[in-house]
Structures are given as structure tokens and as C-alpha cells.
Amino acid sequence: MRPFQYTRPASVANALVSIAQPGSKYLGGGTNLVDLMRMGTESPAVLVDVHRLPLATIEEHAGGVRIGAMVRNSDAAEHPLVRERYPVVSQALLSGASAQLRNMATMGGNLMQRTRCEYFYDPTFQECNKRHPGSGCAAIPGYNRMHAILGASPQCIAVHPSDLCVALAAVEAVVQVRGPRGSRSIPFADFHRLPGATPAIDTNLRPGELITAIDLPPMPWPRRSHYLKIRDRHSYAFALVSVAAVLDLDSAGAIRNARLAMGGVAHKPWRVPAAEQLLVGSKPGDEVFRAAANELVRGARPHRYNGFKVELARRAVVRALSSAAALV
Ligand code: SF4
């Protein structure tokens, strides 16, 4: 690990001053950035430790719930406001990483995880457009079992690793940020980026901006929620495919509202509103669930080792929707 300076500002305003130093990065729980520094993939000159900033409350806000960016993942997962009003968020949090990591990781930091790819994490591989723009992509001709089937580009086929973010996409969370030019709100769908021609840039945050909170908007129909994670082992593994499904049924049992998002398949949580619209007005059942699943994976382009993900994603969507629909 290369030497670096460390600073721990006492306020958001001071953090914004500190981050203006060249080569500086924010440090939250450190569960991703410190790994990357040990590997030599990241080498910030200054670490601006924000994890003790007063941004660690969970409270009702504008009919929904506001979660401070420095709330620990484990605290958010167990908080009554999250468990009762947004069970799919709680379920996704509890399926991520390990209990020890959830106790360290912060909600804001979870959004800032770098996409997972063995070739990105190991700097001995020279070809990685995310580490060295223009160097190529070792994963495309290489071992790409965990990689993207949707939304990728010839520059990068990495996937976003977060479980939480899949659920936040489904509930249409809003990310609150503060930066040198003031505060702004970013709809969750616009927070992360597809790789396109600039895979080195994972999010639409502007230089120096700090996540201060995540807003969960009012959602009066959270009960029928299910987060399904398919992975190689039961814990401490990234998703091959995951699905966040939320259904709202009317008094006749027809679907009135639906939310669906997938993880493990793209550079950002994958949501296709047309797939949700397909469900509206129908009674829950395999046929309509399969139609929504087909819409969600439309245009999938697998690579040599991950063709299995396409059908796995379809089946996971049907299973997640069936589980949500069966809840009473
Ligand atoms: Fe790098 Fe992306 Fe290719 Fe992985 S998939 S080697 S992160 S460019």
C-alpha cells in the first residue's frame, strides 16, 4: 500500500474543503476502498474519513424514510422503519456480505462500491479500461462467468456488486448529495452509469460531492416484497443474479403496481419499467411473470462463460414474483 495522508473532518463543510486536495478520496466504512488500496488498484494521496460525520440517523421524511449516509448497513437492515415499510431493502441488506462487513459498511459507501471484476481488482493484469482507460478489457476474451449480460459495452462488461442498490432501484430511492456547488437530489436510476465509452466512471457524482442521505419515498404497498439472491454459496458471495420484486394487489387479486430490479447482470441495477407495466392488471401467475422476465432480459448479450445467466435471470424473476405474490 502506498503512503497516504489521513484526515477526519468534523463537519460536512470541512469534508468538502478536505476533498478539494489533489488525489483525495472519501473513506466510509472502508470495506471496499481499503481492499482496493491493499491490492494497489486505488492509491489515494489523501483519505478523508467521513464515517463519523453526523449523518447516521434514520427518520421519517416527507411521507417516507430518510437514511443518513453513515448509517451502518446492519443498523439500517434492523431498523423498524426500514423493516416494516421497505422490507425488500432490509432483505437485500441482510443478504449482502457477512455480518462483520455489514457492521462496518455504511449506506452511502455501499452505493460507491466499485464494480466487481477480477481483472480490475488485480493490477498485474495490464488490460482494464476501468483502471487504465484505453488499455483494453481482459474480461471479454477471459473468464467472464460473473460478468454482465445487459447494458455492457465493448469497453467493459463488469457488474455492480451491491444487493442494497438493487432494492433501492426497485423502491425508486433518491440520493441526497452535497458538493462544492451546493446540495442536489439524484434519482436512483440516474446515480450509477452504464460503462459506455467511459467505464472508469461508475457514478454521476460530480467532483467532491458527498452522499449525505438516501431517501426512500412513500410506498404504501410494501408487504408483498421479496429479494432473491442466487449465488454460488449461501453467504459472503456476490450474486450471480438477484431480483428485487414488490407487488401491490387490488381487492380482486389483480396486480395494481409492480416494481422489479435485477442485480448481477449489468454495470448498474437493471430496471425496465415496461416489464413492470406488463404485470399491471393481470392476476399473479407463471405466464405473466415469465412475460415480465422475458422483457427484463430483452437484448441480453452473454459472453463465453456466462450464457447460463440469461435463463437463470428469467427463472429468478419468476420465483421472486411468485414469492412476493404468495405473501399475505
Ligand atoms: Fe476492466 Fe471492466 Fe474489462 Fe473488468 S470488465 S477488465 S473492469 S474493463
PDB file of C-alpha atoms and ligand atoms in Angstrom, residues 115-121 127-131 135-140 147 155-159 195 199 267, ligand 1:
ATOM      1  CA  THR A 115     -17.862  -2.806  -9.908  1.00  0.00           C
ATOM      2  CA  ARG A 116     -16.530  -6.319  -9.367  1.00  0.00           C
ATOM      3  CA  CYS A 117     -14.167  -7.879 -11.856  1.00  0.00           C
ATOM      4  CA  GLU A 118     -11.116  -9.997 -11.064  1.00  0.00           C
ATOM      5  CA  TYR A 119      -9.110  -8.236 -13.761  1.00  0.00           C
ATOM      6  CA  PHE A 120      -9.932  -4.832 -12.289  1.00  0.00           C
ATOM      7  CA  TYR A 121      -9.001  -5.851  -8.754  1.00  0.00           C
ATOM      8  CA  GLU A 127      -5.699  -4.673 -19.807  1.00  0.00           C
ATOM      9  CA  CYS A 128      -8.508  -2.963 -17.952  1.00  0.00           C
ATOM     10  CA  ASN A 129     -10.271   0.097 -19.318  1.00  0.00           C
ATOM     11  CA  LYS A 130     -11.638   0.835 -15.857  1.00  0.00           C
ATOM     12  CA  ARG A 131      -8.136   1.090 -14.333  1.00  0.00           C
ATOM     13  CA  SER A 135      -5.825  -0.394 -22.314  1.00  0.00           C
ATOM     14  CA  GLY A 136      -8.493  -2.913 -23.325  1.00  0.00           C
ATOM     15  CA  CYS A 137     -10.690  -5.338 -21.423  1.00  0.00           C
ATOM     16  CA  ALA A 138      -9.180  -8.613 -20.257  1.00  0.00           C
ATOM     17  CA  ALA A 139     -12.570  -9.969 -19.229  1.00  0.00           C
ATOM     18  CA  ILE A 140     -14.069 -10.056 -22.722  1.00  0.00           C
ATOM     19  CA  HIS A 147     -19.883 -10.572 -15.802  1.00  0.00           C
ATOM     20  CA  GLN A 155     -15.048  -1.238 -23.261  1.00  0.00           C
ATOM     21  CA  CYS A 156     -16.245  -3.009 -20.102  1.00  0.00           C
ATOM     22  CA  ILE A 157     -18.510  -5.892 -19.049  1.00  0.00           C
ATOM     23  CA  ALA A 158     -18.206  -5.593 -15.253  1.00  0.00           C
ATOM     24  CA  VAL A 159     -21.261  -5.790 -12.966  1.00  0.00           C
ATOM     25  CA  PRO A 195     -19.925   1.682 -18.911  1.00  0.00           C
ATOM     26  CA  PRO A 199     -16.056   2.663 -17.813  1.00  0.00           C
ATOM     27  CA  HIS A 267     -22.908  -2.270 -14.557  1.00  0.00           C
TER      28      HIS A 267
HETATM   29 FE1  SF4 B   1     -11.697  -3.834 -16.577  1.00  0.00          FE
HETATM   30 FE2  SF4 B   1     -14.336  -3.696 -16.987  1.00  0.00          FE
HETATM   31 FE3  SF4 B   1     -12.896  -5.260 -18.526  1.00  0.00          FE
HETATM   32 FE4  SF4 B   1     -13.175  -5.889 -15.966  1.00  0.00          FE
HETATM   33  S1  SF4 B   1     -14.794  -5.848 -17.477  1.00  0.00           S
HETATM   34  S2  SF4 B   1     -11.278  -5.955 -17.170  1.00  0.00           S
HETATM   35  S3  SF4 B   1     -13.321  -3.869 -15.032  1.00  0.00           S
HETATM   36  S4  SF4 B   1     -12.706  -3.034 -18.379  1.00  0.00           S
END
